[in-house]
Coordinates of C-alpha atoms and ligand atoms in Angstrom, one line a residue:
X10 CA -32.3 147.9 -15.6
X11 CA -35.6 148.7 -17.4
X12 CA -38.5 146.4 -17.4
X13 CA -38.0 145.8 -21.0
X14 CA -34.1 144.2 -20.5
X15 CA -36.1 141.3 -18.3
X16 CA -37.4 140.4 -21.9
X17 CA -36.4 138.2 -24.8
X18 CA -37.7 139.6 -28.8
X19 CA -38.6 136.5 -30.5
X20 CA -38.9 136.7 -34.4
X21 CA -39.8 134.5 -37.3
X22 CA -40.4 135.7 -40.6
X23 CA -43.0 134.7 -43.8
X24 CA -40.7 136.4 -46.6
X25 CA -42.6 136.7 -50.2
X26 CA -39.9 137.1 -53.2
X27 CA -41.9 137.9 -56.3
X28 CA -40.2 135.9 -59.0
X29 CA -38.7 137.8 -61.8
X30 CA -40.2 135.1 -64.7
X31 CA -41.6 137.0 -68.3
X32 CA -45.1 135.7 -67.1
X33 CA -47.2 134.7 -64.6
X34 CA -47.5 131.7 -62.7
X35 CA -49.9 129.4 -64.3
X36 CA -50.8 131.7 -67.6
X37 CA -49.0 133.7 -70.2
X38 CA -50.0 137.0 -69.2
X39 CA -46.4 139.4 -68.4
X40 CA -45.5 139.6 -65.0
X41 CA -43.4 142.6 -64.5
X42 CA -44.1 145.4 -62.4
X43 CA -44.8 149.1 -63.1
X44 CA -47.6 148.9 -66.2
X45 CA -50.8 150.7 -66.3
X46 CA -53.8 149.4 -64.3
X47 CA -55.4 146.3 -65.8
X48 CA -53.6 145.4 -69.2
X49 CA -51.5 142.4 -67.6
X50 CA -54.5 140.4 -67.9
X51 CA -56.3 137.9 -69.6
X52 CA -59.4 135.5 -68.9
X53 CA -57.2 133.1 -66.5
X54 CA -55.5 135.6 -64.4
X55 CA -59.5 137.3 -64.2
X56 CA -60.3 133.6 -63.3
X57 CA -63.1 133.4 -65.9
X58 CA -64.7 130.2 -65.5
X59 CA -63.7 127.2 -67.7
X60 CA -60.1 128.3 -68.2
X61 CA -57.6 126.5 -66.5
X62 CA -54.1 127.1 -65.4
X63 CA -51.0 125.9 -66.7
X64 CA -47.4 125.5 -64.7
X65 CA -45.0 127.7 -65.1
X66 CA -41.2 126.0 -65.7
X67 CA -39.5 128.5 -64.0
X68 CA -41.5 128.8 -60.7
X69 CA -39.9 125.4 -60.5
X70 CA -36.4 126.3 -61.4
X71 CA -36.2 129.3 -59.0
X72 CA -37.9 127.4 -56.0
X73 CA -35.2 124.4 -56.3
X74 CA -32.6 127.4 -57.1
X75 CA -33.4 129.2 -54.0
X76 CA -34.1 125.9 -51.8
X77 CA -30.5 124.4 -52.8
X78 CA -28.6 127.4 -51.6
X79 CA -30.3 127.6 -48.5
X80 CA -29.6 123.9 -48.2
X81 CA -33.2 122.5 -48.1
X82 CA -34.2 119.5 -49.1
X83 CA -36.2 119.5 -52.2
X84 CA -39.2 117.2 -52.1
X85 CA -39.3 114.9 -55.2
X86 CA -43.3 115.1 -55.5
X87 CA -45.3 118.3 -55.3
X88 CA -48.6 119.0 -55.4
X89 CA -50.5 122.6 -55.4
X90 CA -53.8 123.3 -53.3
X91 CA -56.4 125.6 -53.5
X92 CA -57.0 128.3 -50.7
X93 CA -59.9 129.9 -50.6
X94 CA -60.7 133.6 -49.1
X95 CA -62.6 136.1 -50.5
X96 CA -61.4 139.4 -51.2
X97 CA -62.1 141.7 -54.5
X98 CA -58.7 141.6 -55.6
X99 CA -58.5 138.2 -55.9
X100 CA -60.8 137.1 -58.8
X101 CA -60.7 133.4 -59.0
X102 CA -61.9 133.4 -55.3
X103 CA -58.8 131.6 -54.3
X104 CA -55.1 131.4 -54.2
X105 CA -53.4 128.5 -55.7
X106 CA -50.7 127.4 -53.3
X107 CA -48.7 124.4 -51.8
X108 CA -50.2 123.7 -48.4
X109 CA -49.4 120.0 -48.2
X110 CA -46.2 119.4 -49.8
X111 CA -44.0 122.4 -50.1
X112 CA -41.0 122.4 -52.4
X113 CA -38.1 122.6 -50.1
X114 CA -38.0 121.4 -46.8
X115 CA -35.7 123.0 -44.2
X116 CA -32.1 124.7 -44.7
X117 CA -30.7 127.8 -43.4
X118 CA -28.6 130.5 -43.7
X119 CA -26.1 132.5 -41.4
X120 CA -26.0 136.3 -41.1
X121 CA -23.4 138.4 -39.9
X122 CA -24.7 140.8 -36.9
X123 CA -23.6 143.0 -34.2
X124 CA -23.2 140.4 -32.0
X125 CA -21.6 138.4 -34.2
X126 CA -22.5 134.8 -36.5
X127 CA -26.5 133.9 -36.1
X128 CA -27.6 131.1 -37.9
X129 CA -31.1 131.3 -39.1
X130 CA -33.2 128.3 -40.1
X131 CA -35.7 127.9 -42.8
X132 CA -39.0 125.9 -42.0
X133 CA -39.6 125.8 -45.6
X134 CA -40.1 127.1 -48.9
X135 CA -43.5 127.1 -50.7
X136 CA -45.1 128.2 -54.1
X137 CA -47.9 130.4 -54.7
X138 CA -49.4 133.3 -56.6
X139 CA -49.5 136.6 -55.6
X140 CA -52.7 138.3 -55.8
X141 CA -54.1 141.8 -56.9
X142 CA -53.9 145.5 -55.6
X143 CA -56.4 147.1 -54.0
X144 CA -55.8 150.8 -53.8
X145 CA -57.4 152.6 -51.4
X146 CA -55.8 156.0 -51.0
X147 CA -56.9 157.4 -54.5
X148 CA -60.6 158.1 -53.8
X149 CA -61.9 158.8 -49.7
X150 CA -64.9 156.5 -51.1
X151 CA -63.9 154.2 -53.3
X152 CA -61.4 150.9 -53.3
X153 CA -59.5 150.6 -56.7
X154 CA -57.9 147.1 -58.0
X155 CA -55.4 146.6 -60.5
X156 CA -55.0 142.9 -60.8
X157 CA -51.8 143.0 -62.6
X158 CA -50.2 141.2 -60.3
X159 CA -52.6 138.8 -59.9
X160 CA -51.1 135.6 -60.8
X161 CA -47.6 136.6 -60.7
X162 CA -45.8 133.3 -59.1
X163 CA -43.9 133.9 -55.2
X164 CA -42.2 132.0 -53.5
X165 CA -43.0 132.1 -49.9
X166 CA -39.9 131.5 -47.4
X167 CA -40.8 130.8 -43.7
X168 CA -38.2 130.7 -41.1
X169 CA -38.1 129.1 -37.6
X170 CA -38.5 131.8 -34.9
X171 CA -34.5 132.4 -34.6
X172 CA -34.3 136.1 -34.4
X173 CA -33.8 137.7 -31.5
X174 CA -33.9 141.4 -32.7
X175 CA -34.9 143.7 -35.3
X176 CA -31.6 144.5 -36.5
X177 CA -31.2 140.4 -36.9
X178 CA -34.2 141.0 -39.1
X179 CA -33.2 143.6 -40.8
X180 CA -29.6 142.0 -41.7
X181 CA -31.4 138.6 -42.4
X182 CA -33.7 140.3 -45.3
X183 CA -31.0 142.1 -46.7
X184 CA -29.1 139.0 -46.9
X185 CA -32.3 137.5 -48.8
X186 CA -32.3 140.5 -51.2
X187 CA -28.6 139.4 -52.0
X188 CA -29.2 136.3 -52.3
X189 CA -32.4 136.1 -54.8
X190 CA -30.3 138.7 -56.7
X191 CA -27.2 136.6 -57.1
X192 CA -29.5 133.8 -58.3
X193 CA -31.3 135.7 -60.7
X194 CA -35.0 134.6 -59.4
X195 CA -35.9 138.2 -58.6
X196 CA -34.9 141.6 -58.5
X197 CA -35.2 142.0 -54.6
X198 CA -36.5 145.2 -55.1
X199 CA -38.6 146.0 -51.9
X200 CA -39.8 149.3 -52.6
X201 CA -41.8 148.0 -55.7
X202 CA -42.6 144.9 -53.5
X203 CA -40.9 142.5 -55.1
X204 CA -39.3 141.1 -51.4
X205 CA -42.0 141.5 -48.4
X206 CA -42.2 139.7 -44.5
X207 CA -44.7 139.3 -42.7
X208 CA -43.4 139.7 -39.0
X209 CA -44.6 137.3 -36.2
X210 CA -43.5 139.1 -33.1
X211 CA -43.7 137.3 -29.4
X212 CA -41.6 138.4 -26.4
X213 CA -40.9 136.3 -23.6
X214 CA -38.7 136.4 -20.1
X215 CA -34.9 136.1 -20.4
X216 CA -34.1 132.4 -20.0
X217 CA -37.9 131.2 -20.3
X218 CA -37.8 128.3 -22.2
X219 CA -41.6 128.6 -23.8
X220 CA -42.4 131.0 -26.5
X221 CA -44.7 133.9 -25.9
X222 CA -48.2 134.3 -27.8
X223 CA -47.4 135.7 -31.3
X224 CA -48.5 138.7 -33.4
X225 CA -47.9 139.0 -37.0
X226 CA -47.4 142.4 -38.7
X227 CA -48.5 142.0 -42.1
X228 CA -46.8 142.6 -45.5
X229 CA -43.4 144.6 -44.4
X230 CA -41.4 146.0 -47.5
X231 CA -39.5 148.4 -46.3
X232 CA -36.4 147.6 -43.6
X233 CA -36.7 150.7 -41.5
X234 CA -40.3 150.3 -41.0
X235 CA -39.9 146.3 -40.2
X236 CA -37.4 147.6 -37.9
X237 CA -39.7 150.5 -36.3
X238 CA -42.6 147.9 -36.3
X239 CA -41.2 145.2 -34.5
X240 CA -39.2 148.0 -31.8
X241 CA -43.0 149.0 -31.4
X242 CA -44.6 145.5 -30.9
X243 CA -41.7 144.3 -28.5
X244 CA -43.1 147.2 -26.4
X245 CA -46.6 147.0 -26.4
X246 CA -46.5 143.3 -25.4
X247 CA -43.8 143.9 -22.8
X248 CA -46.2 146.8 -21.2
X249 CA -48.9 144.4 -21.9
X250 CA -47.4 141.6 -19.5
X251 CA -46.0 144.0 -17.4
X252 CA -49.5 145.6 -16.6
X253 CA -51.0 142.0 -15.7
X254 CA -52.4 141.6 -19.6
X255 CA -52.3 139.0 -22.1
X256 CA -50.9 139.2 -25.5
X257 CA -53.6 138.1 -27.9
X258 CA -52.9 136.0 -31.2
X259 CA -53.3 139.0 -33.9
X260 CA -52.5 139.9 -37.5
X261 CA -51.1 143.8 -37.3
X262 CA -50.7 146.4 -39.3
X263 CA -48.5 148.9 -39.3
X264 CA -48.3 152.9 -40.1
X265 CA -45.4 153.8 -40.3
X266 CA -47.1 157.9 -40.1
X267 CA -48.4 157.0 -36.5
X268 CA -45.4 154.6 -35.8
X269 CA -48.3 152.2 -34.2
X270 CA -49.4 149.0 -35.0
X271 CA -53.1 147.9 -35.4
X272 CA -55.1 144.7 -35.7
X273 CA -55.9 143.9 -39.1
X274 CA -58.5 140.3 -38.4
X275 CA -58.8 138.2 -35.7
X276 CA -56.2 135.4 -36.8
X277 CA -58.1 133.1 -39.0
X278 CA -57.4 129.3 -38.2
X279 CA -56.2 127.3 -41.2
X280 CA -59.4 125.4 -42.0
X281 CA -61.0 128.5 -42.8
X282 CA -59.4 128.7 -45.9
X283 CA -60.7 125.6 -46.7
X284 CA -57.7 124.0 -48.5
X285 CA -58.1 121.4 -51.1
X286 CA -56.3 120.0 -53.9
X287 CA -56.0 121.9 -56.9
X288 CA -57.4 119.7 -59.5
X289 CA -56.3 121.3 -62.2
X290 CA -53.0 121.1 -61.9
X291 CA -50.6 118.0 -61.9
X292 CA -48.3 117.0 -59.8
X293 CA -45.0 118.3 -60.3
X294 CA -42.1 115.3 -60.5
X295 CA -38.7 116.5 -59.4
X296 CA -36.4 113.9 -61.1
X297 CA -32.9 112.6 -60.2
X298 CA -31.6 114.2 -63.1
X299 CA -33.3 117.8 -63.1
X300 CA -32.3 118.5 -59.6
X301 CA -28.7 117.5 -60.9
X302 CA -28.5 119.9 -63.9
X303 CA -30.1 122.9 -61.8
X304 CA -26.8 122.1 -59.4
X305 CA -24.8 122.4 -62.2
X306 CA -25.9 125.8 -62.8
X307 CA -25.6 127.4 -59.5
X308 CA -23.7 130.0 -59.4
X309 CA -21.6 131.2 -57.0
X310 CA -23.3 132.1 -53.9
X311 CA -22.9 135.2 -51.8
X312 CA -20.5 133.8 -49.0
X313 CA -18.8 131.2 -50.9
X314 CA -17.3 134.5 -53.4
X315 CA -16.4 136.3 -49.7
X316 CA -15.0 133.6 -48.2
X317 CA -12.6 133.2 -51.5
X318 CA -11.7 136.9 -51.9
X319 CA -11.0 136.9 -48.1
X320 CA -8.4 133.3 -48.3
X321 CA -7.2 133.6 -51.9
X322 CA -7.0 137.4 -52.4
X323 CA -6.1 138.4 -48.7
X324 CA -8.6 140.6 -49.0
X325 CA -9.9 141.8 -45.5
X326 CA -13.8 140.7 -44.2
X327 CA -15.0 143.9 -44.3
X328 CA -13.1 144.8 -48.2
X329 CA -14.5 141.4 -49.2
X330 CA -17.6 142.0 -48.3
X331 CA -18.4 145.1 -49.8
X332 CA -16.9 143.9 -53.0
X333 CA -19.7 140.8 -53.1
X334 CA -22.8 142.7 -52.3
X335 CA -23.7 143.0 -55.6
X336 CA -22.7 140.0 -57.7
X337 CA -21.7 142.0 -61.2
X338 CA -19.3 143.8 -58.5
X339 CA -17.9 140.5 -57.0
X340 CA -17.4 138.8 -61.0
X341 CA -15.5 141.9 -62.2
X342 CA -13.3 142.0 -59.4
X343 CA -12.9 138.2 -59.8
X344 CA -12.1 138.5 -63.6
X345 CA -9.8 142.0 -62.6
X346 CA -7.2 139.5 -60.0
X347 CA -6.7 137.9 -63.9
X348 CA -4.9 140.8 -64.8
X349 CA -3.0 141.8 -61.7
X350 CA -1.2 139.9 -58.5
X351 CA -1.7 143.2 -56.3
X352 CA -5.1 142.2 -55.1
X353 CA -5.1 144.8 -52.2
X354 CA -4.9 147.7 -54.7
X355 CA -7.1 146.3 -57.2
X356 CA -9.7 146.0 -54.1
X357 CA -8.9 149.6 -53.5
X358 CA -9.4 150.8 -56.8
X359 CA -12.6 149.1 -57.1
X360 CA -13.5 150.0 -53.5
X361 CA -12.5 154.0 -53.3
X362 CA -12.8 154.7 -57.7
X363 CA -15.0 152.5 -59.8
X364 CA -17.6 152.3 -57.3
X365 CA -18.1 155.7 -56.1
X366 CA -18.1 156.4 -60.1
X367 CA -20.5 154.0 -60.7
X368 CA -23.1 154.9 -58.7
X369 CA -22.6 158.9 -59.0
X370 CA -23.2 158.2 -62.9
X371 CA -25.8 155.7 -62.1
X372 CA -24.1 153.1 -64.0
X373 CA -24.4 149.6 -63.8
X374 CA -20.8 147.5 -63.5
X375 CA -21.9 145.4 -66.6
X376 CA -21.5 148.1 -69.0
X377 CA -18.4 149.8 -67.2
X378 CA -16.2 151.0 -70.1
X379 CA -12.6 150.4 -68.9
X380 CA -11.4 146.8 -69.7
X381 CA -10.0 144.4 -66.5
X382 CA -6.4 144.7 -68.8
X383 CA -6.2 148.7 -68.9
X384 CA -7.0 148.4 -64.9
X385 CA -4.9 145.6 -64.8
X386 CA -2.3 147.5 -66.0
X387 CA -3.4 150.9 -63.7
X388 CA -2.8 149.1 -60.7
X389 CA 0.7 147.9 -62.4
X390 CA 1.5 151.3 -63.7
X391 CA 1.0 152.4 -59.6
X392 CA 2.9 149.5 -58.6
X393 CA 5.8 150.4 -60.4
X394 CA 5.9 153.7 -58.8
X395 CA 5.9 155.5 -62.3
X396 CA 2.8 157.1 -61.1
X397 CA 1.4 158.3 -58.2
X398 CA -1.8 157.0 -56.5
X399 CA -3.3 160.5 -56.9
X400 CA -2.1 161.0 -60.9
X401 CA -3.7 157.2 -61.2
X402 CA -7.2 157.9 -59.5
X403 CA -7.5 161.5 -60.4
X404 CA -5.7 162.1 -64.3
X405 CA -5.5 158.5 -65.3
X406 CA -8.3 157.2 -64.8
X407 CA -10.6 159.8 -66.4
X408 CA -9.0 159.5 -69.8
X409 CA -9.4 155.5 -69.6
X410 CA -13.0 156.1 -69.7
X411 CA -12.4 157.6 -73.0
X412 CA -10.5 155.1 -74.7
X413 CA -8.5 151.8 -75.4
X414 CA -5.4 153.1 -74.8
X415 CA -3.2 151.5 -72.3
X416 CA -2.7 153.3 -69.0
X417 CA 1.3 153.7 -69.6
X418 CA 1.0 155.4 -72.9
X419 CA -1.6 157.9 -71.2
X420 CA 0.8 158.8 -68.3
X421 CA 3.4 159.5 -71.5
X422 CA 1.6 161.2 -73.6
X423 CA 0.3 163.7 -70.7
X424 CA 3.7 163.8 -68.9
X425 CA 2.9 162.5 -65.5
X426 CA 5.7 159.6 -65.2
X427 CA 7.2 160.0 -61.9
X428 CA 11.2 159.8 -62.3
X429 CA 13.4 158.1 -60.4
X430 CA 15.7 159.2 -62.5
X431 CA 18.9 160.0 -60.2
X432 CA 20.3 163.0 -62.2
X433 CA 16.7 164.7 -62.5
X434 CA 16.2 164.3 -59.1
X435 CA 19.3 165.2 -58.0
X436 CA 18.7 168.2 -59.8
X437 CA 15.7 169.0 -58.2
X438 CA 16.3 168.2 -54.5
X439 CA 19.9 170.4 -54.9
X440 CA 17.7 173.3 -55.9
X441 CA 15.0 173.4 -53.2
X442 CA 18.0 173.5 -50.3
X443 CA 20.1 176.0 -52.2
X444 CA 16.9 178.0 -52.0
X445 CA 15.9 177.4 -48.7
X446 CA 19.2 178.0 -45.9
X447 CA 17.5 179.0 -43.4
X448 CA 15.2 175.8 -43.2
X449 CA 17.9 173.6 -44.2
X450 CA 20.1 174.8 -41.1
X451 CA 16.8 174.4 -38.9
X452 CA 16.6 170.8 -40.2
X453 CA 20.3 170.2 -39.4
X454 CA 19.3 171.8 -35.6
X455 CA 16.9 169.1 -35.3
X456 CA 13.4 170.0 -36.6
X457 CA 12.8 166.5 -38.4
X458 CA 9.4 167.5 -39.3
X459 CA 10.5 169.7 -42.2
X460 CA 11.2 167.0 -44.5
X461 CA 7.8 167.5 -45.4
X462 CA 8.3 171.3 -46.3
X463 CA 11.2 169.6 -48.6
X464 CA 9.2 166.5 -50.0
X465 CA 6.5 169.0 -50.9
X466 CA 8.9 171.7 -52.7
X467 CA 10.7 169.0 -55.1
X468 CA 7.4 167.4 -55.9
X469 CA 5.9 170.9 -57.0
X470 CA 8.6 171.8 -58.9
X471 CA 8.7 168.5 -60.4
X472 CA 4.5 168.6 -61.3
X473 CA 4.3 165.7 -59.4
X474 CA 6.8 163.3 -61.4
X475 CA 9.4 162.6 -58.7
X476 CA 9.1 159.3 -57.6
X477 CA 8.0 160.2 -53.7
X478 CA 10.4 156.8 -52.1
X479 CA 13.5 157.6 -53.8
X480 CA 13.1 161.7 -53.8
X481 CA 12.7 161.0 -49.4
X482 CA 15.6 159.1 -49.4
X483 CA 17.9 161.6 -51.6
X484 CA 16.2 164.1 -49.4
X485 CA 17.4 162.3 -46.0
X486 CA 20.6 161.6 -47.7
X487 CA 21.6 165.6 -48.7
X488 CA 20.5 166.7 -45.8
X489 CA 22.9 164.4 -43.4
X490 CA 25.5 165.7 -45.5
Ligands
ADP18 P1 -49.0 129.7 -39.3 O1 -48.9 131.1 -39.7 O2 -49.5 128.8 -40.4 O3 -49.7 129.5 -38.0 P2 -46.6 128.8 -37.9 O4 -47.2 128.8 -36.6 O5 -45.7 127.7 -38.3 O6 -47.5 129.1 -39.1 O7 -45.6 130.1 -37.9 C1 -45.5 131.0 -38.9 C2 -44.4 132.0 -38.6 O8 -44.5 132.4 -37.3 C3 -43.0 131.3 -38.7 O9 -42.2 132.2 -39.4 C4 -42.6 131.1 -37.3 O10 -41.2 131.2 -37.2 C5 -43.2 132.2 -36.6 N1 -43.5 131.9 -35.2 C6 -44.2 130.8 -34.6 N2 -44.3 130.9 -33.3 C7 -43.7 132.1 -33.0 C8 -43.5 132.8 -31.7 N3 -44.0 132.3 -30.6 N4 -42.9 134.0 -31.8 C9 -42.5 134.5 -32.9 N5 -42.6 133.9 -34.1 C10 -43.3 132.7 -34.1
MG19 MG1 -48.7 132.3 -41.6

């Protein structure tokens, strides 16, 4: 056993989701990502004094959104506060926030992992704004801002410290990314930053009951590096404690070039940021009746669509679940099961065909040309046995693409029906032996396997048409003769 198996990982996450509203948190200016430096700004995001902010009605939304499907309680009265730092990309000198009173309160969420169901719980949900860039790999001497982010509202998710690995961690925040995509409060697009964790990282002896001393690696957005980060701090506090040390409280960076994490600042206590109220903004009342209609537009949630496919579609877990990771995927299967009763093929088709099509054309299901009643009718038309899997996937389905047309009249128009047709086949299958004796009497001597040799011939001479069930069992049949 190594020294590092005596040790319990213990993880809890601060998980930013930049919001996906037109514009910023408490001003008009746009909010989306990827413009040039400096042009999403204006003389409240620059925090020019004298201007004031004003709410945004969809921070709101998306915070009670998020909060109700993570089951938190959402707190009727909410106030924002002031935190206040200084840094150059953050103009107005502080960061509006919710320190006392955040908007949801609790919840939690369960993630499927190698070892099985882990439920996570939430600590709670906050508001905030995000703040500026600072650049600093453009010039060796300089630091460059673009404070087009500045402004643009978060929503800062803390978790209790439930995980007990990376790959926990790793499963958690794609579940997140799911999640606020199915909800429509942000693209989840961690590359671009739009989901980010902050990683508190503590290690303590298998079966201790205290928590260890905590270091937090600051502003993750990539999984593998999260992953690599925490694999890297479980170590150096386990060698730390193993070599008579003591793991200091520390905010970390990490490079993922060097693999090794760093200390960014001593850990600043809370007062330092010297919250106050925000006095310019007013209290935000969550009425009765507001929390009611936001329920009434939820929409169907990750697990709850999984959970269906798998009990009313007897669709297996692991088919279910890669037909809900994306939730455009999930509703055009759900609308598909409309137009057919074969559920298990439909899963296949969307599984092994339209997805693999999808992403090799880099399309997005929305716009995907073939209606649910021409698949509808594909899966039928396989059903039926008139065509083959293969003819479906593989002749079929490339001239739906092109047009309306129903899926039967295609098969007839290009001559792929598969006949059943006793005579044809008949036909067919008396050929093949007359032409082949000597395998026919080596059949008869008891070399089963050659059935194949016979299923193959009458389906080439047929260009795939015979039906494959009923040309076996004529097969079987004139062979036993
Ligand atoms: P703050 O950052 O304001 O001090 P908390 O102490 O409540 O806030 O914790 C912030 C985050 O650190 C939470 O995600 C929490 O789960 C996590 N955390 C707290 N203690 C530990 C610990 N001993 N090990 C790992 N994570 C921890
Ligand atoms: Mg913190």
């Amino acid at each position: 056993m190594s020294v590092y198996d005596k040790y319990e990982t213990v993880v809890g996450l601060e998980v930013h989701v930049q919001l996906g509203t037109k514009s910023k948190a408490f001003c008009g200016d746009d909010a989306s990502f990827g413009a040039p430096p400096n042009t999403h700004i204006s003389t409240i995001s620059l925090g020019h004094p004298g201007t004031l902010p004003r709410l945004n009605k969809k921070q709101i939304e998306y915070a009670v959104k998020l909060g109700l499907a993570l089951g938190s309680k959402i707190s009727p009265t909410n106030n924002f506060d002031r935190k206040n730092y200084f840094y150059a990309d953050l103009p107005k000198g502080y960061q509006i926030t919710q320190d006392r009173m955040p908007i949801c309160i609790g919840g939690g969420m369960d993630v499927e992992t190698e070892e099985g169901k882990r439920h996570i719980r939430m600590h709670h949900i906050h508001m905030e704004e995000d703040a500026g860039k600072s650049i600093h790999d453009i010039a060796p001497d300089a630091t460059f801002i673009d404070l087009n982010r500045a402004g643009v509202p978060l929503l800062e998710v803390v978790t209790e410290p439930d995980f007990r690995s990376a790959q926990e961690v790793d499963v958690f925040m794609n579940a997140m990314r799911q999640l606020v995509r199915y909800l429509g409060v942000s693209d989840g697009n961690m590359q671009e930053g739009s989901l980010r964790c902050d990683c508190n990282v503590s290690v303590r002896l298998k079966g201790a009951e205290q928590f260890g001393e905590r270091c937090e690696i600051k502003n993750m957005n990539s999984m593998r590096f999260a992953r690599r980060a925490i694999e890297f701090e479980r170590k150096r506090q386990i060698d730390l404690l193993e070599s008579g040390g003591k793991v200091a409280q520390q905010t970390l960076n990490f490079d993922p070039v060097t693999g090794v994490t760093s200390p960014l600042r001593d850990k600043e206590d809370a007062h330092d940021y010297r919250y106050f109220p925000e006095p310019d903004l007013p209290p935000v009342v969550i009425s009765d009746e507001y929390l009611a209609a936001i329920k009434a537009e939820m929409p169907a949630l990750p697990w709850e669509l999984q959970a269906k496919f798998i009990k009313e579609y007897q669709l297996s877990a692991y088919n279910a679940k890669l037909l809900t990771e994306e939730k455009g995927t999930a509703l055009f299967f759900q609308e598909l099961t409309k137009h057919t009763k074969n559920y298990k093929a439909a899963a296949n088709l969307m599984i092994n065909k339209i997805n693999p099509w999808l992403s090799e054309e880099k399309q997005s299901i929305d716009e995907f040309p073939i209606s649910h009643q021409q698949l509808g009718a594909l899966v039928q038309l396989i059903d039926d046995g008139k065509v083959s899997n293969t003819i479906a996937y593989q002749r079929i389905f490339p001239e739906l693409l092109k047009t309306k047309k129903m899926p039967l009249e295609i098969a007839e128009a290009m001559n792929l029906v598969q006949s059943s047709d006793g005579d044809f086949l008949e036909q067919l299958v008396m050929d093949v032996l007359e032409k082949n004796p000597d395998k026919v009497k080596a059949y008869k001597n008891g070399k089963k396997g050659l059935i194949g040799f016979f299923m193959g011939a009458v389906m080439k001479a047929s260009k795939g048409k015979a039906e494959p069930k009923s040309t076996n069992a004529l097969l079987a049949k004139k062979l036993s003769e």
